[in-house]
Each structure stands twice: as structure tokens, then as C-alpha cells.
CSV table of C-alpha atoms in Angstrom, one decimal:
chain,number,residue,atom,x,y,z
A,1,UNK,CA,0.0,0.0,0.0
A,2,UNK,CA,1.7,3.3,-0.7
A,3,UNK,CA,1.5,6.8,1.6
A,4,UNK,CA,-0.4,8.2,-1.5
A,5,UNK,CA,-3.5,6.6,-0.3
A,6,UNK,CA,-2.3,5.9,2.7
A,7,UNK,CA,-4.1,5.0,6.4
A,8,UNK,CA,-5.4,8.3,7.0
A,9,UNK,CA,-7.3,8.1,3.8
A,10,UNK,CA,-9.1,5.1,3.9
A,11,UNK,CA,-9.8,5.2,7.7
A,12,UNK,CA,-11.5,8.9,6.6
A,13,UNK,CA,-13.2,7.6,3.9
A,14,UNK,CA,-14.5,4.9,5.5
A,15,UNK,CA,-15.7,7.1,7.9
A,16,UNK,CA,-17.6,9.3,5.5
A,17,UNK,CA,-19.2,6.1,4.5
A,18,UNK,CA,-20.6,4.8,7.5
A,19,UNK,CA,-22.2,8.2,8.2
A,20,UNK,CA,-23.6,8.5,4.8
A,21,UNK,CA,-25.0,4.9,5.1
A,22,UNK,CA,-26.2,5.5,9.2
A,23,UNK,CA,-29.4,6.9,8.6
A,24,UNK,CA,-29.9,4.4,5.4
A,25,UNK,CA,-32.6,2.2,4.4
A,26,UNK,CA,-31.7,-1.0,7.0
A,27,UNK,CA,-33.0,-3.1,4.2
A,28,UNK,CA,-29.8,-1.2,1.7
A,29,UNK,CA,-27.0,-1.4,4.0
A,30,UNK,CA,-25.3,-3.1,6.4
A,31,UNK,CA,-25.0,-0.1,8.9
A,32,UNK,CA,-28.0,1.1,8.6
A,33,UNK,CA,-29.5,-2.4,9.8
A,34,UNK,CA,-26.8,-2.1,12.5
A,35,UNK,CA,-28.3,1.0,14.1
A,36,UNK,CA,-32.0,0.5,13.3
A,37,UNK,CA,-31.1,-2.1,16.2
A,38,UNK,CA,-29.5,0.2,18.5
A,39,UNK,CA,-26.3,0.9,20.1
A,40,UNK,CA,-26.3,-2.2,22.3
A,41,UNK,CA,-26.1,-4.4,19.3
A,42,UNK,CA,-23.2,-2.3,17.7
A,43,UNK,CA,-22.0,-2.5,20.7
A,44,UNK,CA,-22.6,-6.3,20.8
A,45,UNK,CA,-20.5,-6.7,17.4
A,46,UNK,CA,-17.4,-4.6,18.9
A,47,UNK,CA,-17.9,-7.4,21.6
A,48,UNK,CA,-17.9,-10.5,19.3
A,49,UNK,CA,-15.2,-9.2,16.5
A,50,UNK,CA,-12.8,-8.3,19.9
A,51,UNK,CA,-13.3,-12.3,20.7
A,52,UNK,CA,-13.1,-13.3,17.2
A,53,UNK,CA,-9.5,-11.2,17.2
A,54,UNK,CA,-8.1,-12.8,19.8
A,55,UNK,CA,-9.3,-16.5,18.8
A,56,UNK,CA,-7.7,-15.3,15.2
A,57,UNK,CA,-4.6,-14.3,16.8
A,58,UNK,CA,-4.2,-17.8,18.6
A,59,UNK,CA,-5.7,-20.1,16.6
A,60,UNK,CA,-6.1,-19.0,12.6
A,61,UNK,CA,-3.7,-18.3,10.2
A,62,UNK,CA,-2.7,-14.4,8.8
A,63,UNK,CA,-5.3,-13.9,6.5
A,64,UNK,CA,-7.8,-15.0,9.4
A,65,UNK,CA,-6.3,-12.3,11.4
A,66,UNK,CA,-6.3,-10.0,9.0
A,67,UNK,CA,-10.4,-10.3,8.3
A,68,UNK,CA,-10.8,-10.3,11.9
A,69,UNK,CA,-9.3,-6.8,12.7
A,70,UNK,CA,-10.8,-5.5,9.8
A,71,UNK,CA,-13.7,-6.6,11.4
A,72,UNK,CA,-13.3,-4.7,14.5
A,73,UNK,CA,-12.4,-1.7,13.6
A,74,UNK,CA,-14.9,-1.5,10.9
A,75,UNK,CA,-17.7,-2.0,13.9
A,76,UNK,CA,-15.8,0.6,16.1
A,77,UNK,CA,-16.3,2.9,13.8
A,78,UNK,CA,-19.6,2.1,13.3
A,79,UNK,CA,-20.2,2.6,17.2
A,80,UNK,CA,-18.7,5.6,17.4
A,81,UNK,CA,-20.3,7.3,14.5
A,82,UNK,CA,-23.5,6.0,16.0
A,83,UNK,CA,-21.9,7.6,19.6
A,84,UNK,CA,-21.2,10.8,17.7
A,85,UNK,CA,-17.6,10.7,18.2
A,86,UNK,CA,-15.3,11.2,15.6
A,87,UNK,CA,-12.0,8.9,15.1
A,88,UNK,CA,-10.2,12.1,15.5
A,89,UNK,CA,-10.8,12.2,18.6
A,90,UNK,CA,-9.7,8.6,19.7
A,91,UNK,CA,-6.7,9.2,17.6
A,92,UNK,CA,-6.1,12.3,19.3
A,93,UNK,CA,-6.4,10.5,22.6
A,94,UNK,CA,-3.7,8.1,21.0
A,95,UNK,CA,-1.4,10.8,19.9
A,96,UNK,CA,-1.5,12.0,23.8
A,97,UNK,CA,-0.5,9.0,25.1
A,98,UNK,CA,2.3,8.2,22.7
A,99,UNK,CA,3.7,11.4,24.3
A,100,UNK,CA,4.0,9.9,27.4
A,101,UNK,CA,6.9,7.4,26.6
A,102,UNK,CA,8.3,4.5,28.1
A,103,UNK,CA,8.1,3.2,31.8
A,104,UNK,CA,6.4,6.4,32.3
A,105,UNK,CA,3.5,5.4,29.6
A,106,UNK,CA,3.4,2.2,31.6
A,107,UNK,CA,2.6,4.1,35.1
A,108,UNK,CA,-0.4,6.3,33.4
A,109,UNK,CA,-2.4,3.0,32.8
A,110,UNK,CA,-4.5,2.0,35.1
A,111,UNK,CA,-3.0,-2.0,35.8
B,1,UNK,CA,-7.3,17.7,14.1
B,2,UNK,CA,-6.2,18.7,11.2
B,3,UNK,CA,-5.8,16.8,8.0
B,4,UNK,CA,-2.5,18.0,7.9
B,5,UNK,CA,-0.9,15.9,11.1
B,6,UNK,CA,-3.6,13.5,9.7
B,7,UNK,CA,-5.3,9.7,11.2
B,8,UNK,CA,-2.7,8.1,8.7
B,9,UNK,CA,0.1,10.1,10.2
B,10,UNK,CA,-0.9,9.3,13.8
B,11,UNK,CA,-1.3,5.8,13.1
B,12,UNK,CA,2.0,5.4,11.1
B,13,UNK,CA,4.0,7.1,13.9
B,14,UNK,CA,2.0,4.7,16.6
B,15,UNK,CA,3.1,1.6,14.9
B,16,UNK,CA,6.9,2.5,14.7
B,17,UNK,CA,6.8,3.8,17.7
B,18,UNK,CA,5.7,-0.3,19.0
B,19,UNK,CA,7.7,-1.7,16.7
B,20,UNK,CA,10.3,0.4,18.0
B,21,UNK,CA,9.9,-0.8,22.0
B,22,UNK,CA,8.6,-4.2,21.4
B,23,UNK,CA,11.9,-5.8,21.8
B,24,UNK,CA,12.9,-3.0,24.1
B,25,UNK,CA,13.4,-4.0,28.4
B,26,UNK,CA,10.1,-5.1,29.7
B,27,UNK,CA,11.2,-3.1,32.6
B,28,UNK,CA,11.3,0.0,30.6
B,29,UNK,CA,8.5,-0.2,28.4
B,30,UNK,CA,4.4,-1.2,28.6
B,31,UNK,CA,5.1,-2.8,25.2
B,32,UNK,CA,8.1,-4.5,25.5
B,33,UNK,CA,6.3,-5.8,29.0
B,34,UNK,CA,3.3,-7.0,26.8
B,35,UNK,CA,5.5,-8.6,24.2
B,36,UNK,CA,7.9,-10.5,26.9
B,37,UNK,CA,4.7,-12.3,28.0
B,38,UNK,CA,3.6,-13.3,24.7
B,39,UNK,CA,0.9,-13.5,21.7
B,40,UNK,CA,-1.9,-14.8,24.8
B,41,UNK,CA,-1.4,-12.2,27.0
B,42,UNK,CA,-1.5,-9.5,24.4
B,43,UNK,CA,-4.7,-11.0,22.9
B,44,UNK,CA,-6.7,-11.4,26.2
B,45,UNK,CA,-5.7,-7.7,26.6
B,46,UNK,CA,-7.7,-6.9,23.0
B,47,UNK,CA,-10.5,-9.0,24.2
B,48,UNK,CA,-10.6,-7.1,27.7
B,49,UNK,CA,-10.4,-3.9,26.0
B,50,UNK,CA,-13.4,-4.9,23.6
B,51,UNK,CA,-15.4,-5.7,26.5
B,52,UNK,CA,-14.7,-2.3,28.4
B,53,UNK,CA,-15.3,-0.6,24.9
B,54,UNK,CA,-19.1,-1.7,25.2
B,55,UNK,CA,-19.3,-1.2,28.6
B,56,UNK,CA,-18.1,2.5,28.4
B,57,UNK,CA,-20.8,2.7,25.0
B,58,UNK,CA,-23.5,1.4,27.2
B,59,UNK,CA,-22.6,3.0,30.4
B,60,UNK,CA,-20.0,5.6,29.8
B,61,UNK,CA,-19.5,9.2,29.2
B,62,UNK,CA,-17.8,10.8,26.0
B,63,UNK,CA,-14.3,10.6,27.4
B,64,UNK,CA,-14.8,6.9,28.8
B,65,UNK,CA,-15.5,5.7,25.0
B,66,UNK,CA,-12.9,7.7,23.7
B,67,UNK,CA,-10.3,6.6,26.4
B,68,UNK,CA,-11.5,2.6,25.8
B,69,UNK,CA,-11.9,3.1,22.0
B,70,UNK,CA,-8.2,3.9,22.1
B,71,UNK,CA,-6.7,1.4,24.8
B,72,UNK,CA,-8.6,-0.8,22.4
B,73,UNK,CA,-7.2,0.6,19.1
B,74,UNK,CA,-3.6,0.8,20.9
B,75,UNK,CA,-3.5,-3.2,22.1
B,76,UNK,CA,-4.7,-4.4,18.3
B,77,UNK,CA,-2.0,-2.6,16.9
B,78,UNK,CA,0.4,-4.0,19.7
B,79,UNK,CA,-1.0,-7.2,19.2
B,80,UNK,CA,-0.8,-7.3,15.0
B,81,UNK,CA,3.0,-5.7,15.8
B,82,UNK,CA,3.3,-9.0,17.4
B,83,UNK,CA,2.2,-10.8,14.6
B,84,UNK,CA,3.9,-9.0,11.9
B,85,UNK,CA,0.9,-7.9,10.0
B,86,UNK,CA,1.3,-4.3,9.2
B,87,UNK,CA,-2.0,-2.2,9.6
B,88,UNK,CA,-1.6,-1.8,6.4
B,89,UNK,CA,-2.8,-5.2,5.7
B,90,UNK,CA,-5.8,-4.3,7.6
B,91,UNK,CA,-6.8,-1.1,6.0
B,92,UNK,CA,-6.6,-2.4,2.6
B,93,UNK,CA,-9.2,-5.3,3.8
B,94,UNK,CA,-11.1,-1.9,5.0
B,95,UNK,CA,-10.4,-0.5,1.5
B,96,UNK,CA,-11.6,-3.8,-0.4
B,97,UNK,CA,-15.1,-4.1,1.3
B,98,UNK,CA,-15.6,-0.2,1.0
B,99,UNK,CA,-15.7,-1.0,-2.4
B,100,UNK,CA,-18.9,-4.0,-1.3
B,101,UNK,CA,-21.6,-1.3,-1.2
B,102,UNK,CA,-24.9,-1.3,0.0
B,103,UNK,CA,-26.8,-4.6,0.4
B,104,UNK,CA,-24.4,-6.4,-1.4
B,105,UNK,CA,-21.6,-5.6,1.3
B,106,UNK,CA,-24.2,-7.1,3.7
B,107,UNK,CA,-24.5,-10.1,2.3
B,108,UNK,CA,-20.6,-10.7,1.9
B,109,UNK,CA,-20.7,-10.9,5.7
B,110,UNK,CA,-20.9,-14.3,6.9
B,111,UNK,CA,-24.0,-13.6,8.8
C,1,UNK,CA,-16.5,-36.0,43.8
C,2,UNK,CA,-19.2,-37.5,45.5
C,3,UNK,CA,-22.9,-36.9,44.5
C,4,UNK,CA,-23.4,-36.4,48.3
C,5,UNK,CA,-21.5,-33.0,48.7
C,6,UNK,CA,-22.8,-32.9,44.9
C,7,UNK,CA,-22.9,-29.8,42.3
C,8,UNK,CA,-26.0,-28.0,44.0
C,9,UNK,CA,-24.7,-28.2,47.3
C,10,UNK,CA,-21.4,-25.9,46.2
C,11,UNK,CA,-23.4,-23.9,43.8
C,12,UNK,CA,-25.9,-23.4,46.2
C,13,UNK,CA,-23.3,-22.7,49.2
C,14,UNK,CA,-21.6,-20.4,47.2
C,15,UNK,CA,-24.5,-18.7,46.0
C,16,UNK,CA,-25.2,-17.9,49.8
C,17,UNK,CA,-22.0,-17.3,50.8
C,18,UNK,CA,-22.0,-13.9,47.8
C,19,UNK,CA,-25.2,-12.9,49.2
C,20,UNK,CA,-23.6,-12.6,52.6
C,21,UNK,CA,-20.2,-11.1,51.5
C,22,UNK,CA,-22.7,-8.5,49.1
C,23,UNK,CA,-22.7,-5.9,51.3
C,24,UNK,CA,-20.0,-6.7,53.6
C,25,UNK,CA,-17.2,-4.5,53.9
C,26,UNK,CA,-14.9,-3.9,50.9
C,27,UNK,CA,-12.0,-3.6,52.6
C,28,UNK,CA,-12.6,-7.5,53.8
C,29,UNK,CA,-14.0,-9.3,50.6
C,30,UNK,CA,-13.4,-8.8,47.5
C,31,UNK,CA,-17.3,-9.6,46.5
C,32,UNK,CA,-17.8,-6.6,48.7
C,33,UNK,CA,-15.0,-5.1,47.2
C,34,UNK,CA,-16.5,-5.7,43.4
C,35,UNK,CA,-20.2,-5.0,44.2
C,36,UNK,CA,-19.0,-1.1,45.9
C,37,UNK,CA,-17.9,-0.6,42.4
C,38,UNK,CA,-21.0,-1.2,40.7
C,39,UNK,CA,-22.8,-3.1,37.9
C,40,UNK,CA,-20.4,-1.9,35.3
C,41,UNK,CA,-17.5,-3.4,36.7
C,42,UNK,CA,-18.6,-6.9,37.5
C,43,UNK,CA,-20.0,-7.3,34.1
C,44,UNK,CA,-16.7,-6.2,33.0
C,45,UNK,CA,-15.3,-9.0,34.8
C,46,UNK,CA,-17.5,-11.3,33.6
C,47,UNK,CA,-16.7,-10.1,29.9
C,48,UNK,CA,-13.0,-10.3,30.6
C,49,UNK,CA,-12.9,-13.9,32.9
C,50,UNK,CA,-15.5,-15.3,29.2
C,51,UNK,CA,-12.4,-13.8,27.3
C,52,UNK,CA,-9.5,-16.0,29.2
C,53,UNK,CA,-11.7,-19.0,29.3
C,54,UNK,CA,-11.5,-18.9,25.9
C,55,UNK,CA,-7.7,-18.4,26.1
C,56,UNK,CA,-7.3,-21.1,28.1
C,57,UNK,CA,-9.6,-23.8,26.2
C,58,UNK,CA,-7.4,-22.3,23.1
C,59,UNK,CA,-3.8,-22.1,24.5
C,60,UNK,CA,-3.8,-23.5,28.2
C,61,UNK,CA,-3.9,-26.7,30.0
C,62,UNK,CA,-6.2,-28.0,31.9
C,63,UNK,CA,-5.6,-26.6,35.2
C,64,UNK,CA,-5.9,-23.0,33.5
C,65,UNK,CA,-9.5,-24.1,31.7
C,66,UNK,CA,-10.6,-25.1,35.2
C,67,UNK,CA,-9.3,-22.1,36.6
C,68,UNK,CA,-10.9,-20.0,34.5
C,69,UNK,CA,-14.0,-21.5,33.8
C,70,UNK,CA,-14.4,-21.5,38.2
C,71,UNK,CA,-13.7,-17.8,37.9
C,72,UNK,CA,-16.3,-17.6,35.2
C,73,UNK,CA,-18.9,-19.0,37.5
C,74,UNK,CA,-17.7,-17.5,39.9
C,75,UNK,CA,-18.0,-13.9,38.6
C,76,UNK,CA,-21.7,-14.9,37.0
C,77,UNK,CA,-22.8,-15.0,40.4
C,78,UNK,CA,-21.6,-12.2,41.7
C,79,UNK,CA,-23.3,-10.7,39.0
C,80,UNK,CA,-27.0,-12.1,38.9
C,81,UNK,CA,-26.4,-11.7,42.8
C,82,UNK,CA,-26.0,-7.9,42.4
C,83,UNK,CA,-29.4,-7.5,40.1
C,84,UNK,CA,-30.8,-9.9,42.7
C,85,UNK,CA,-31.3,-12.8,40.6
C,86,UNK,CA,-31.4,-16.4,42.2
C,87,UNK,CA,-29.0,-19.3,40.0
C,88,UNK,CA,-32.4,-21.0,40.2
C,89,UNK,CA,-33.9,-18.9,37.6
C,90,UNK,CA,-31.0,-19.7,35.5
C,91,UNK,CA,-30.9,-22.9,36.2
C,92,UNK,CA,-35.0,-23.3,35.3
C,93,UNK,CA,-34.0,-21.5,32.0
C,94,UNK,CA,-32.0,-24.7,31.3
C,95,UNK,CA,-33.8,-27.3,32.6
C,96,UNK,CA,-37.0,-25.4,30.1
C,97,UNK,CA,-34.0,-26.0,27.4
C,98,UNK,CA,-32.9,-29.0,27.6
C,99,UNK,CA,-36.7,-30.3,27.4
C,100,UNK,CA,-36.1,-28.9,23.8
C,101,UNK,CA,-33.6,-31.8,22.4
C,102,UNK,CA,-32.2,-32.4,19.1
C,103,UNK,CA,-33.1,-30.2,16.3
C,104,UNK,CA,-35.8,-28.4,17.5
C,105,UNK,CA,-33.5,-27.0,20.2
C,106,UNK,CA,-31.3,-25.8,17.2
C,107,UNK,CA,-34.0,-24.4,15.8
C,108,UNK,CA,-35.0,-22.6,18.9
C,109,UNK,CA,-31.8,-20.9,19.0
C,110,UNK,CA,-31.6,-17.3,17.7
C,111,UNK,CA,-28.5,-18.0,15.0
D,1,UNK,CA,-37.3,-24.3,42.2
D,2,UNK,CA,-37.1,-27.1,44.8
D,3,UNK,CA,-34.3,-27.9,46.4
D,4,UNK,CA,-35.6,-31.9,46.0
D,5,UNK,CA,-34.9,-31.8,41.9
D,6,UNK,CA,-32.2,-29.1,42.7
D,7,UNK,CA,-28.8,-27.1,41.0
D,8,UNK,CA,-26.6,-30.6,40.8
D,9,UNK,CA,-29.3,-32.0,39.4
D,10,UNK,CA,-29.9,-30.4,36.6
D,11,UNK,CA,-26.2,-28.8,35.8
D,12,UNK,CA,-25.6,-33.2,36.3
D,13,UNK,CA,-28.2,-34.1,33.5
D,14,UNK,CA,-27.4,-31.4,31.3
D,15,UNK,CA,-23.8,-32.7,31.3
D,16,UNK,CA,-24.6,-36.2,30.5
D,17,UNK,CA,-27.4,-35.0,27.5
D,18,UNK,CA,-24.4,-32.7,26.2
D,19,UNK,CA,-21.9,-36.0,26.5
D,20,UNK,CA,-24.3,-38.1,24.7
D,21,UNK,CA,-25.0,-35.5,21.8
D,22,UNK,CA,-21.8,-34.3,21.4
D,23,UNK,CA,-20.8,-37.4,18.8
D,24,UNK,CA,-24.2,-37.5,17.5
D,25,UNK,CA,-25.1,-36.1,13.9
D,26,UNK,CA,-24.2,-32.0,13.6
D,27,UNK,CA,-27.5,-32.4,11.3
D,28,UNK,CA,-29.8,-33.3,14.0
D,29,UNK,CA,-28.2,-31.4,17.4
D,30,UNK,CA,-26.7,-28.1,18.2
D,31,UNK,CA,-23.8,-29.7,20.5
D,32,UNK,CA,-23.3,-31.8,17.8
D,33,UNK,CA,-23.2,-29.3,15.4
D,34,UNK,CA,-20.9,-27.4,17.4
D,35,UNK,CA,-18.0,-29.5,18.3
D,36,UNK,CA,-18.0,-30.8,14.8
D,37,UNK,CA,-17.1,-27.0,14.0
D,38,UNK,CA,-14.2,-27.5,16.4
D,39,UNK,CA,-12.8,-25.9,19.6
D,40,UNK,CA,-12.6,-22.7,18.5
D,41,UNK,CA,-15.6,-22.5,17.8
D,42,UNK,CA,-17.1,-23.7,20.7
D,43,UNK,CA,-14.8,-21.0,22.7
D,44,UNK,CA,-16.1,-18.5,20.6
D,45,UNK,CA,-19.6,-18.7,22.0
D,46,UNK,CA,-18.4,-18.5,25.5
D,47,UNK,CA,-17.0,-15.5,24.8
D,48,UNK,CA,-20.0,-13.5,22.5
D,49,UNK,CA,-22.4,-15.1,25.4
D,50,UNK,CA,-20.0,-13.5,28.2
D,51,UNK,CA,-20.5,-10.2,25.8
D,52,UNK,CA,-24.0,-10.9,25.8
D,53,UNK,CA,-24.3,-11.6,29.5
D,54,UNK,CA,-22.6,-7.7,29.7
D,55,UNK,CA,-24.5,-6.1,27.5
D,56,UNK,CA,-28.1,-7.9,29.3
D,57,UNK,CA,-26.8,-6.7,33.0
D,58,UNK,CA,-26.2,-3.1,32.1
D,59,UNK,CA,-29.3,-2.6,29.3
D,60,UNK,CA,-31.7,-5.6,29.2
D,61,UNK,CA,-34.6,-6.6,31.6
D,62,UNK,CA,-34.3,-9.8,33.7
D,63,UNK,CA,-35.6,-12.2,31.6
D,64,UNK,CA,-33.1,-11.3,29.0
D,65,UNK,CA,-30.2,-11.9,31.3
D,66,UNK,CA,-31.7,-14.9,32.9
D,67,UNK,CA,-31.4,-15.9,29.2
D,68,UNK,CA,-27.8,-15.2,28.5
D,69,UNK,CA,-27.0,-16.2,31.9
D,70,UNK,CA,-28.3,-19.4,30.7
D,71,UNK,CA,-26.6,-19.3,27.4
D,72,UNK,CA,-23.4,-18.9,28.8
D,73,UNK,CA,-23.6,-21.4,31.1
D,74,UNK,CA,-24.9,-24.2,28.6
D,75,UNK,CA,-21.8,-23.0,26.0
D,76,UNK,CA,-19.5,-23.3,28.9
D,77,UNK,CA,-20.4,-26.6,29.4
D,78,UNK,CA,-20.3,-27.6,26.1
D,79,UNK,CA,-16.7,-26.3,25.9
D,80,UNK,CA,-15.7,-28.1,29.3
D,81,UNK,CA,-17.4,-31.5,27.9
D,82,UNK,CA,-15.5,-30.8,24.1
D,83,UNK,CA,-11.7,-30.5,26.3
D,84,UNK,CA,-12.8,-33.9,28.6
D,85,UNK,CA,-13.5,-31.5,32.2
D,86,UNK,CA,-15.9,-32.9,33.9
D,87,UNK,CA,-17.8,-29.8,35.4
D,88,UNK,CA,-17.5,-31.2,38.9
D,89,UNK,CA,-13.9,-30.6,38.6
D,90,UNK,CA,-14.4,-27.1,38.2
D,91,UNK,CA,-17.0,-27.3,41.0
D,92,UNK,CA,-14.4,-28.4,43.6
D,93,UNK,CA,-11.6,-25.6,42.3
D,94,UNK,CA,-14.8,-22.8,43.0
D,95,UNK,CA,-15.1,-25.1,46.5
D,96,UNK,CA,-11.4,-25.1,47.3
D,97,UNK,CA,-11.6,-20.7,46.9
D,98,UNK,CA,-14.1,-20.4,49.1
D,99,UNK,CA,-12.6,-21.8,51.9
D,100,UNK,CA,-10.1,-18.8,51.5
D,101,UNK,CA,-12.5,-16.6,52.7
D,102,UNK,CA,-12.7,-12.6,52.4
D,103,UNK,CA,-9.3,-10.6,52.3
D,104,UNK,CA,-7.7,-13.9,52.2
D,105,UNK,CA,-9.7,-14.6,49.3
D,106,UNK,CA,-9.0,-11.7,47.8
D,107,UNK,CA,-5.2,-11.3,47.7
D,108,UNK,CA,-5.1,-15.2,46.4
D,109,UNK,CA,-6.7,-13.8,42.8
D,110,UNK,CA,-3.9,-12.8,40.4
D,111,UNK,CA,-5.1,-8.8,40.5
């Protein structure tokens, strides 16, 4: 994959998407279906792709892996559009935190 | 956030920055740490961040989904560091079923 | 072990034994300790005790797949303790299940 | 529910139905069905019923946690009986804790 049309690209675009489809016709798109049903069974998916991640991780090969977080953070996104929170600001949050660095990053999580 | 210091860029500078500590002293760094006590302990910690990610949808203010959305984010990058699947890999899986619209993206999903 | 000091008896012993500790002092029991916290949290240790059982069916012996399906249980019934529902009801759920056998119990099932 | 046809009893029967289906034809049972699909499969279920279980304690009304309660508890099973653990094994580990009773029993968990 190239910078061109790079992360920041698709992760946007795909985030234009979802909140074009969001307010959809549920029998026309996936994510529209997903929040005619309400946050808790976005929610839900988040949920079952964070399982199916780790039992991809352990068990299934790269391209299982692959699918699988795909998976996830397509229904993140699709939570937090429904949530009304832009991935701008989680990546923010990210950005942050990669400030704090090392041990000290280790001592500003709450384990 | 501006387009300018970007999601791509964020993300980009995230995963060298892991790839960076993960073979780094445990003792030094929350990363290294993670990676020193392998693949299952850096999976259960996506699948514990997925859970607190619906909890703080369902339950949570603003911030709290933010701040899980991002632990969450953070630990499937740390875990497909651990892997060796770039995120790369992943968004162009993103990319390819952006380009399954509507209905028919629906039914690609094994649902 | 013995169908004398059987399943029920420990179920049931435990279950009385959470009831008790429920609004004991935190600083004593850590089923105080969890239910001081709230709901939120000991769902989220349900959520995250389901996601090592998994771990440890995948990737552990046996002693860690006992381990964690006990704290499994375990954490269940703090939880239906705290919204003040007996492991009877659940229990009558399944029993009302299993009188569905074979296919029509598939059926039945929401997949 | 009585105590007379109480918890052992039917957690005891359950086991031995699930035993007996789980070699019969995935056509015509569920357990069948599942364990012909493989661990992983089985352990994914635990964990999108602990998800459930979450998401029915902080949003749903009683009867739908009484239901994924119930869920869980039947996939648990079914993954015990798939790895050969007889449930009362993980019976007497959940007896063995609570002997270690309340601060005791706390600093014994891994937290």
C-alpha cells in the first residue's frame, strides 16, 4: 500500500461512509441495519469481533487475522459514528498518550 | 485535528513507535512488557479492552469511550506488531469491502 | 466428587455465601469489594474472565481451563447476585432448554 | 425451584445430555453441530455469550439476562465437555476458593 492513499485516507473515507449509510434504508446497508437495532447491538459486534481477534490471533492463520481486525475496527467505527464521536478524537487520545513514553506510559495506565 | 498531522500520520508514527519498543526492556517499556509475556497475553488484553469498549458505549460518558476506544485501538495494533501484520494489511481489507456497497456488502458478511 | 457433597450443594453454598459477603465490607471481601464498584465493573469481569476462558480452552492446560471457567462462574454469580437474581432462575431457563432436544432445540436458538 | 430436583441436578443431567449429543449427527443437534465446527468455535460462543451476558446486565430486563446467563452457562459446558473436564472438577476448584475466605480470598486472585 503506498502513503499516497495511505491510512489516513481510507480510515476517513470509510468514515464518510458509514455516516452517509447511518441513517440508510436497514434493508440497503449493512449499517444502517446495524443502528436500526440500537447501540447495544453495535455494541454487541465490537464485543464478538474483539473475541473473534483474539481466537484469530491464537488459533487462525494471517489472512484469518487480518479479516478479523478489519472486522473490528470497521464496527468501532460504526459505534462511534453512532456515539457521535469522531475517530479524530480517539486518535487524538492516541497521539497523547504516545507522548507519554516508556516506563512512564506504563505508570499512566491503570494495571 | 487537522488533515494535515492527519489519522494516517498518527497511526503510522504509533506503529513504529511499538515496533520500535517491542523488543525493548520489559522493565522500561508497557510494550516490550506485553510482548515478553507473549501472543496470549496481548490478545486477552484486545478482548478485555473490547469488553470495556461496550461497557463505556452502554454505560459511559464521552471521554470513557474515547479513552477505551483507544486502549482498544492501541492493544490491536500492539498485538498485530506482534504478529507481523502491518496495519496496512488491515486497512486495505477496509479498502476492499468499502468497495462492497450497500446490500451487497451485507451479504458478503458471513452472517 | 461425591454426589453427596454434589454440584448444588457448592453452587448453592456459594451462591449464599455472595449474598452474605454483598454488602460486607470492601476492605474484607473482594465480592464486597466488586459490588462497591457497581454493575459496570462486574459485568466487566464477567466479559473479561469469558475472554480467558477462551484463552485457556485455546492455548492452556487443563488446570488453567478449570481455573478459569471457576472464575467464570464465579463472577456470574456475583453478578446475577447484584441484580438480585437467584441461580435458580437460570438454572429453570436450562432445565425449560434442555426439554427442547435435538433439532428443534437448534431451531429454537436465535443464529 | 425445589431444592428436591435441585442445581446438581440439573447442571448433572445437562452434562450427561451434552456428553451423549456431542458425537451424534451435527445435522440433527446443536452440540453436535458445534463440536464438529471445532474448539474454536465452541470457545467462541463463551465468549459472545459473556458479551452478551454484559451487554443484558447493564441494558436488558431480567428475563433477558436470565437468558444469557443461561446461554453462557450451557456453551460453557459444552466447551468443558469438548476438552474432557468434567464440570464437577471445576466445582471443587470454586469449593477449594471459598474456603479462602474474604481478604484472604482476595489477595489469592492474580489482580
Amino acid at each position: 500500500m503506498e502513503h499516497a492513499t495511505g491510512h489516513g485516507d481510507i480510515l476517513a473515507r470509510l468514515e464518510a461512509t458509514i455516516a452517509q449509510r447511518r441513517l440508510g434504508d436497514p434493508a440497503a446497508s449493512y449499517v444502517a441495519k446495524l443502528n436500526a437495532k440500537g447501540i447495544a447491538k453495535i455494541a454487541q459486534k465490537v464485543g464478538e469481533e474483539g473475541t473473534e481477534t483474539v481466537i484469530a490471533a491464537l488459533t487462525g492463520d494471517r489472512a484469518e487475522l487480518v479479516g478479523e481486525a478489519a472486522d473490528l475496527i470497521f464496527h468501532l467505527m460504526v459505534l462511534l459514528s453512532a456515539k457521535d464521536v469522531p475517530l479524530a478524537e480517539v486518535l487524538a487520545e492516541l497521539q497523547r498518550r504516545e507522548g507519554i513514553s516508556g516506563i512512564a506510559e506504563k505508570a499512566s495506565r491503570s494495571e
